[in-house]
Amino acid sequence: MKILTLVGARPQFIKEAVVGEALRAKGFDHVLVHTGQHYDLNMSKVFFDKLKIKEPDFNLSVGSGSHAEQTGNTMIKFEKVVYETNPDIIIVYGDTNSTLAGALVSAKLKIPLAHVEAGLRQEPKDMPEEINRVVTDRLSQFRFCPTKIAVNNLKNEGISEGVWFTGDVMYDLYKKLECHFDYSIINELSLKKEEYVVCTIHRDFNTDNKKRLTSILKQLQMLSQEKEIVFPIHPRTAKRIEEFDMSDILNSFTVIEPIDYLKMMALVKNSWKVITDSGGLQKESYFAGKKVIVVMPDTSWSELIDAGAAKLTEPEHIYESISTNEKDYIQNEIYGNGKAAKKIADILERTYDNLDS
Ligand code: UD1
């Protein structure tokens, strides 16, 4: 069986690191396509190098652009690769514009589509990632859900065929690489264990709204009087801060370029708490046993709120939220048992022959 996987952005490289390995362990013919949505060295290549992901067979070099440009250009280029390689199944991950483009091409060419990280839902419904998820789930034949809540979300939308609870492949990777996290960054930045906060902000919902971004930065500045703030900065966030003429505030933080997975996990593991709007980092904070302040009105990982690990916070309440002392939470297997990728490969192998195509 020939499986084509489409990746394009950081969180997808992380997922591919374990899923790709599980597919090849089955002996599937595996074609990897990189859309080029993320292209900077530290947004893309470092992940391939550090996580030992196979070199993509095709790079579409799509780059940045408006949503239509990015999605449309990916579709045009990806369709050609699909014709050329003629896969039996196409796999897409998550909720990016690369995911949506891959899903649309698969559906139009009638190639069975597998969505890893299916069934996640959150407000606001007009957020690009939410649009991408809903459409991709509709078009998929294999919907691999990381949580039971995701399975239920699909059921509530009338989708119960082709749905599997697999657990979360990001948990697989965390468990696999935990003993290789790169703690050199702690010394490089002269950080003291559990005395700093890791912060990432990249969603356009926060970065492109001047009022929200200003409020986030002001709250972080207030917090920086008490705790060191380590801020690996996404290129979009850096651009907006400059455009909004707020670069001075950055002097209050330890601002660094985006960093690779092994360093990022080491940073989180030794931190006091985490502040983020990233879905992936919310879970990684939980894996590391850290509390996380989520600067969004909602999360697609609501089990983290129920567990007491994450707290949704509006920008103007960040300082208050993080300063409130709460009980520790108990970690349990809400994201599966670290074998999600193998489960996905098993299901694809077992089920493919029974698909009506
Ligand atoms: C995308 C995904 C988001 C995911 C995130 C992970 C969509 C709609 N969003 O958001 O779900 O959480 O990736 O990071 O697909 N840029 C660079 N260099 C790069 C990549 C981006 O400078 O290598 C800058 C460009 O100015 C670009 C902007 O960042 O316009 C935004 O990048 P884009 O890929 O459109 O979306 P992300 O915010 O990264």
Coordinates of C-alpha atoms and ligand atoms in Angstrom, one line a residue:
M1 CA 0.0 0.0 0.0
K2 CA 1.3 3.5 -0.9
I3 CA 0.6 6.2 1.7
L4 CA 1.2 9.9 1.0
T5 CA 1.6 12.2 3.9
L6 CA 1.3 16.0 3.6
V7 CA 3.0 18.2 6.1
G8 CA 3.6 22.0 6.1
A9 CA 3.8 23.6 9.5
R10 CA 5.7 23.0 12.8
P11 CA 3.1 20.9 14.7
Q12 CA 2.8 18.6 11.7
F13 CA 6.5 17.9 11.6
I14 CA 6.2 16.8 15.3
K15 CA 3.3 14.4 14.5
E16 CA 5.0 13.1 11.4
A17 CA 8.0 12.1 13.5
V18 CA 6.1 9.3 15.1
V19 CA 3.4 8.5 12.5
G20 CA 5.8 8.3 9.6
E21 CA 8.0 5.9 11.6
A22 CA 5.0 3.6 12.4
L23 CA 3.9 3.6 8.7
R24 CA 7.4 2.6 7.5
A25 CA 7.6 -0.1 10.3
K26 CA 4.6 -1.7 8.5
G27 CA 6.5 -1.8 5.3
F28 CA 4.1 0.7 3.6
D29 CA 5.5 2.6 0.6
H30 CA 5.6 6.1 2.2
V31 CA 5.8 9.4 0.2
L32 CA 6.3 12.6 2.2
V33 CA 5.3 15.9 0.8
H34 CA 6.2 19.3 2.5
T35 CA 4.0 22.2 1.3
G36 CA 6.6 24.8 2.4
Q37 CA 4.0 26.7 4.5
H38 CA 6.7 27.0 7.2
Y39 CA 10.1 27.6 5.6
D40 CA 12.5 29.4 7.9
L41 CA 15.3 27.2 9.2
N42 CA 14.1 27.2 12.8
M43 CA 10.4 26.8 11.8
S44 CA 11.1 23.7 9.5
K45 CA 14.5 22.2 8.9
V46 CA 15.6 22.0 12.6
F47 CA 12.5 19.8 13.2
F48 CA 13.4 17.4 10.4
D49 CA 17.0 17.2 11.6
K50 CA 16.4 16.9 15.4
L51 CA 13.4 14.5 15.1
K52 CA 15.1 12.5 12.3
I53 CA 12.1 12.8 10.0
K54 CA 12.7 11.5 6.5
E55 CA 13.7 14.0 3.9
P56 CA 10.5 15.1 2.0
D57 CA 10.2 13.5 -1.4
F58 CA 8.6 16.7 -2.7
N59 CA 8.7 20.3 -1.4
L60 CA 6.0 22.5 -2.9
S61 CA 7.7 25.8 -1.7
V62 CA 4.3 27.5 -1.2
G63 CA 5.5 29.9 1.5
S64 CA 3.4 32.6 3.1
G65 CA 0.4 34.5 1.7
S66 CA -3.3 35.2 2.3
H67 CA -5.4 32.2 3.2
A68 CA -6.7 31.8 -0.3
E69 CA -3.2 32.2 -1.9
Q70 CA -1.6 29.7 0.5
T71 CA -4.5 27.1 0.2
G72 CA -5.0 27.6 -3.5
N73 CA -1.3 27.4 -4.4
T74 CA -0.9 24.3 -2.3
M75 CA -3.8 22.7 -4.0
I76 CA -2.5 23.4 -7.5
K77 CA 1.0 22.0 -6.7
F78 CA -0.2 19.1 -4.6
E79 CA -2.6 17.9 -7.2
K80 CA 0.3 17.4 -9.6
V81 CA 2.2 15.4 -7.0
V82 CA -0.8 13.2 -6.3
Y83 CA -1.2 12.4 -10.1
E84 CA 2.5 11.6 -10.3
T85 CA 2.6 9.4 -7.2
N86 CA -0.8 7.8 -7.3
P87 CA -1.2 7.0 -3.6
D88 CA -3.8 4.6 -2.1
I89 CA -4.3 6.9 1.0
I90 CA -3.5 10.5 1.8
I91 CA -2.8 11.5 5.4
V92 CA -3.1 15.0 6.7
Y93 CA -2.6 16.4 10.2
G94 CA -4.3 18.9 12.4
D95 CA -5.8 22.2 11.2
T96 CA -3.5 24.3 9.1
N97 CA -4.0 25.7 5.6
S98 CA -1.8 22.8 4.3
T99 CA -4.3 20.4 5.9
L100 CA -7.3 21.9 4.2
A101 CA -5.5 22.0 0.8
G102 CA -4.6 18.4 1.1
A103 CA -8.1 17.4 2.1
L104 CA -9.7 19.2 -0.8
V105 CA -7.3 17.6 -3.3
S106 CA -7.8 14.1 -1.9
A107 CA -11.6 14.5 -2.0
K108 CA -11.7 15.8 -5.6
L109 CA -9.4 13.0 -6.8
K110 CA -11.4 10.5 -4.7
I111 CA -8.4 9.2 -2.8
P112 CA -9.2 8.0 0.7
L113 CA -8.3 10.6 3.2
A114 CA -7.0 10.0 6.8
H115 CA -7.2 12.9 9.3
V116 CA -4.9 12.6 12.3
E117 CA -6.2 14.8 15.1
A118 CA -9.8 14.6 13.9
G119 CA -12.8 15.9 15.9
L120 CA -11.3 18.8 17.7
R121 CA -13.6 21.8 18.0
Q122 CA -13.4 25.2 19.6
E123 CA -14.7 28.8 19.5
P124 CA -14.5 31.1 17.7
K125 CA -16.0 29.2 14.8
D126 CA -14.7 31.6 12.2
M127 CA -11.1 31.0 13.3
P128 CA -9.0 29.7 10.3
E129 CA -8.0 26.5 12.1
E130 CA -11.6 25.7 13.1
I131 CA -12.7 26.1 9.5
N132 CA -9.9 23.9 8.3
R133 CA -10.7 21.2 10.9
V134 CA -14.5 21.0 10.2
V135 CA -14.0 20.8 6.4
T136 CA -11.2 18.2 6.7
D137 CA -13.3 16.0 9.0
R138 CA -16.2 16.1 6.6
L139 CA -14.0 15.0 3.7
S140 CA -12.1 12.2 5.6
Q141 CA -12.7 8.5 5.5
F142 CA -10.4 7.8 8.4
R143 CA -10.9 10.1 11.4
F144 CA -8.3 9.5 14.1
C145 CA -9.3 11.2 17.3
P146 CA -6.8 12.1 20.0
T147 CA -9.4 12.3 22.8
K148 CA -12.8 10.8 23.7
I149 CA -14.2 14.4 23.6
A150 CA -13.2 14.6 19.9
V151 CA -15.0 11.4 19.2
N152 CA -18.1 12.8 20.8
N153 CA -17.8 16.1 18.9
L154 CA -18.0 14.2 15.6
K155 CA -21.0 12.2 16.9
N156 CA -22.8 15.4 17.7
E157 CA -22.3 16.4 14.1
G158 CA -23.7 13.1 12.9
I159 CA -20.4 11.5 12.1
S160 CA -19.8 8.1 13.7
E161 CA -18.6 6.0 10.7
G162 CA -14.8 6.0 10.1
V163 CA -14.1 7.4 13.6
W164 CA -11.4 5.9 15.9
F165 CA -10.1 7.0 19.3
T166 CA -6.4 6.5 18.9
G167 CA -4.8 8.7 21.6
D168 CA -2.6 11.6 20.8
V169 CA 0.5 11.1 18.6
M170 CA 2.1 14.1 20.3
Y171 CA 2.1 12.2 23.6
D172 CA 3.8 9.3 21.8
L173 CA 6.6 11.6 20.7
Y174 CA 6.9 13.2 24.2
K175 CA 7.3 9.8 25.8
K176 CA 9.7 8.6 23.2
L177 CA 12.0 11.6 23.4
E178 CA 11.7 12.6 27.1
C179 CA 15.1 11.2 27.9
H180 CA 16.7 13.2 25.0
F181 CA 15.4 16.7 25.8
D182 CA 18.2 19.2 25.3
Y183 CA 18.7 21.0 28.6
S184 CA 21.7 23.0 27.3
I185 CA 19.3 25.9 26.7
I186 CA 18.7 26.3 30.4
N187 CA 22.4 27.1 30.9
E188 CA 22.7 29.1 27.7
L189 CA 19.9 31.4 28.9
S190 CA 21.1 31.3 32.6
L191 CA 17.7 30.2 33.8
K192 CA 16.9 28.9 37.3
K193 CA 14.7 25.8 37.6
E194 CA 11.0 26.5 38.1
E195 CA 11.7 30.3 38.4
Y196 CA 10.7 31.3 34.9
V197 CA 7.6 31.3 32.7
V198 CA 7.7 30.0 29.1
C199 CA 5.4 32.1 26.8
T200 CA 4.4 31.7 23.2
I201 CA 1.8 33.7 21.3
H202 CA 1.2 33.2 17.6
R203 CA -2.5 32.9 16.7
D204 CA -3.7 35.7 14.5
F205 CA -6.7 36.1 16.9
N206 CA -4.1 37.5 19.3
T207 CA -1.4 38.9 17.2
D208 CA -3.4 40.8 14.6
N209 CA -5.7 42.5 17.1
K210 CA -3.7 45.5 18.4
K211 CA -5.8 45.8 21.5
R212 CA -5.4 42.1 22.5
L213 CA -1.6 42.0 21.7
T214 CA -1.0 45.2 23.6
S215 CA -2.9 43.9 26.6
I216 CA -1.0 40.6 26.5
L217 CA 2.4 42.3 26.4
K218 CA 1.5 44.7 29.2
Q219 CA 0.4 41.8 31.4
L220 CA 3.6 39.9 30.7
Q221 CA 5.6 43.0 31.5
M222 CA 3.9 43.2 34.9
L223 CA 4.6 39.6 35.5
S224 CA 8.2 40.0 34.5
Q225 CA 8.8 42.1 37.7
E226 CA 8.4 38.8 39.5
K227 CA 9.3 36.0 37.1
E228 CA 11.7 35.8 34.2
I229 CA 9.7 35.4 31.0
V230 CA 11.2 33.3 28.2
F231 CA 9.5 34.2 24.9
P232 CA 10.4 32.1 21.8
I233 CA 8.9 34.4 19.2
H234 CA 7.0 33.3 16.1
P235 CA 7.8 35.5 13.0
R236 CA 4.3 36.7 12.7
T237 CA 4.2 37.9 16.3
A238 CA 7.6 39.6 15.9
K239 CA 6.3 41.4 12.8
R240 CA 3.1 42.6 14.4
I241 CA 5.0 43.9 17.5
E242 CA 7.2 46.0 15.3
E243 CA 4.3 47.2 13.2
F244 CA 2.3 48.2 16.3
D245 CA 5.5 50.0 17.5
M246 CA 5.7 48.0 20.8
S247 CA 9.2 46.6 20.4
D248 CA 10.4 48.4 23.6
I249 CA 8.3 46.1 25.8
L250 CA 10.3 43.1 24.5
N251 CA 13.2 44.4 26.6
S252 CA 11.4 43.1 29.7
F253 CA 11.6 39.5 28.5
T254 CA 14.2 36.9 27.4
V255 CA 13.2 36.9 23.7
I256 CA 14.6 34.1 21.6
E257 CA 14.1 32.8 18.1
P258 CA 11.7 29.8 17.7
I259 CA 13.6 26.7 18.9
D260 CA 13.6 23.0 18.1
Y261 CA 11.4 20.5 19.9
L262 CA 14.1 19.0 22.2
K263 CA 15.0 22.4 23.5
M264 CA 11.4 23.6 23.8
M265 CA 10.5 20.6 25.8
A266 CA 13.5 21.0 28.1
L267 CA 12.4 24.7 28.6
V268 CA 8.9 23.7 29.5
K269 CA 10.0 20.8 31.8
N270 CA 12.1 23.1 33.9
S271 CA 9.7 26.1 33.9
W272 CA 7.4 27.3 36.7
K273 CA 4.3 27.7 34.4
V274 CA 3.5 28.2 30.7
I275 CA 1.5 30.9 29.0
T276 CA 0.4 30.2 25.4
D277 CA -2.2 30.3 22.7
S278 CA -0.8 27.2 21.0
G279 CA -2.9 24.0 21.1
G280 CA 0.2 21.7 21.0
L281 CA 2.0 23.5 23.8
Q282 CA -1.0 23.3 26.1
K283 CA -0.8 19.5 25.9
E284 CA 3.0 19.4 26.2
S285 CA 2.7 21.5 29.4
Y286 CA 0.4 18.9 30.7
F287 CA 2.7 16.0 29.7
A288 CA 5.5 17.9 31.7
G289 CA 3.2 18.3 34.7
K290 CA 3.1 22.2 34.3
K291 CA 0.1 24.5 34.7
V292 CA -0.8 26.4 31.6
I293 CA -2.5 29.7 31.1
V294 CA -4.3 29.6 27.7
V295 CA -4.8 33.1 26.2
M296 CA -7.9 32.2 24.1
P297 CA -11.6 32.3 24.7
D298 CA -11.8 28.5 24.2
T299 CA -9.6 25.5 23.7
S300 CA -10.0 22.3 21.6
W301 CA -8.4 20.5 24.5
S302 CA -11.1 21.1 27.1
E303 CA -10.0 17.9 29.1
L304 CA -7.1 20.0 30.2
I305 CA -9.4 22.5 31.9
D306 CA -11.4 19.7 33.5
A307 CA -8.2 18.2 34.8
G308 CA -7.2 21.5 36.4
A309 CA -4.1 21.8 34.3
A310 CA -5.1 24.6 31.9
K311 CA -7.0 27.9 32.5
L312 CA -8.6 30.0 29.8
T313 CA -7.7 33.6 30.3
E314 CA -8.5 36.9 28.6
P315 CA -5.4 39.0 27.9
E316 CA -6.1 41.5 30.7
H317 CA -6.3 38.8 33.3
I318 CA -3.0 37.0 32.6
Y319 CA -1.2 38.3 35.6
E320 CA -4.0 37.5 38.0
S321 CA -4.6 34.0 36.5
I322 CA -1.0 32.9 36.7
S323 CA -0.5 34.3 40.2
T324 CA -3.5 32.4 41.7
N325 CA -2.3 29.4 43.6
E326 CA -4.2 26.3 42.9
K327 CA -3.9 22.6 43.8
D328 CA -1.7 20.4 41.7
Y329 CA -3.5 18.2 39.3
I330 CA -3.3 14.4 38.7
Q331 CA -2.0 13.3 35.3
N332 CA -3.7 10.4 33.8
E333 CA -4.1 8.8 30.3
I334 CA -6.5 11.3 28.7
Y335 CA -4.2 11.3 25.6
G336 CA -3.9 7.5 25.4
N337 CA -1.0 5.3 26.2
G338 CA 1.8 6.6 24.0
K339 CA 1.0 4.1 21.2
A340 CA -1.3 6.2 19.0
A341 CA 0.9 6.1 15.9
K342 CA 1.1 2.4 15.9
K343 CA -2.7 2.2 16.4
I344 CA -3.2 4.5 13.3
A345 CA -0.9 2.3 11.2
D346 CA -2.7 -0.9 12.3
I347 CA -6.1 0.6 11.5
L348 CA -5.0 1.7 8.0
E349 CA -3.6 -1.7 7.3
R350 CA -6.7 -3.5 8.6
T351 CA -9.3 -1.3 7.2
Y352 CA -8.1 -0.2 3.8
D353 CA -9.3 -3.3 2.0
N354 CA -12.8 -2.8 3.3
L355 CA -13.2 0.7 2.0
D356 CA -15.8 1.2 -0.7
S357 CA -14.0 3.6 -3.1
Ligands
UD1_1 C1 0.0 28.0 11.2 C2 -1.3 27.3 11.3 C3 -1.6 27.2 12.8 C4 -0.5 26.5 13.5 C5 0.8 27.2 13.3 C6 2.0 26.6 14.0 C7 -2.9 28.0 9.5 C8 -4.1 28.7 9.2 N1 -2.4 28.2 10.8 O1 -0.1 29.3 11.7 O2 -2.8 26.4 12.9 O3 -0.8 26.5 14.9 O4 1.0 27.3 11.9 O5 3.0 27.5 14.0 O6 -2.4 27.3 8.7 N2 6.4 33.1 8.7 C9 7.7 33.2 8.5 N3 8.5 32.1 8.4 C10 7.9 30.8 8.4 C11 6.5 30.7 8.5 C12 5.8 31.8 8.7 O7 8.2 34.3 8.6 O8 8.7 29.9 8.2 C13 5.5 34.3 9.0 C14 5.0 34.9 7.7 O9 4.9 36.3 7.9 C15 3.6 34.4 7.7 C16 3.2 34.3 9.1 O10 4.4 33.9 9.8 O11 2.7 35.2 6.9 C17 2.1 33.3 9.5 O12 2.5 32.0 9.0 P1 1.4 31.0 8.5 O13 2.0 29.7 8.0 O14 0.4 31.7 7.6 O15 0.5 30.7 9.8 P2 1.0 30.4 11.3 O16 0.7 31.6 12.2 O17 2.4 29.9 11.4

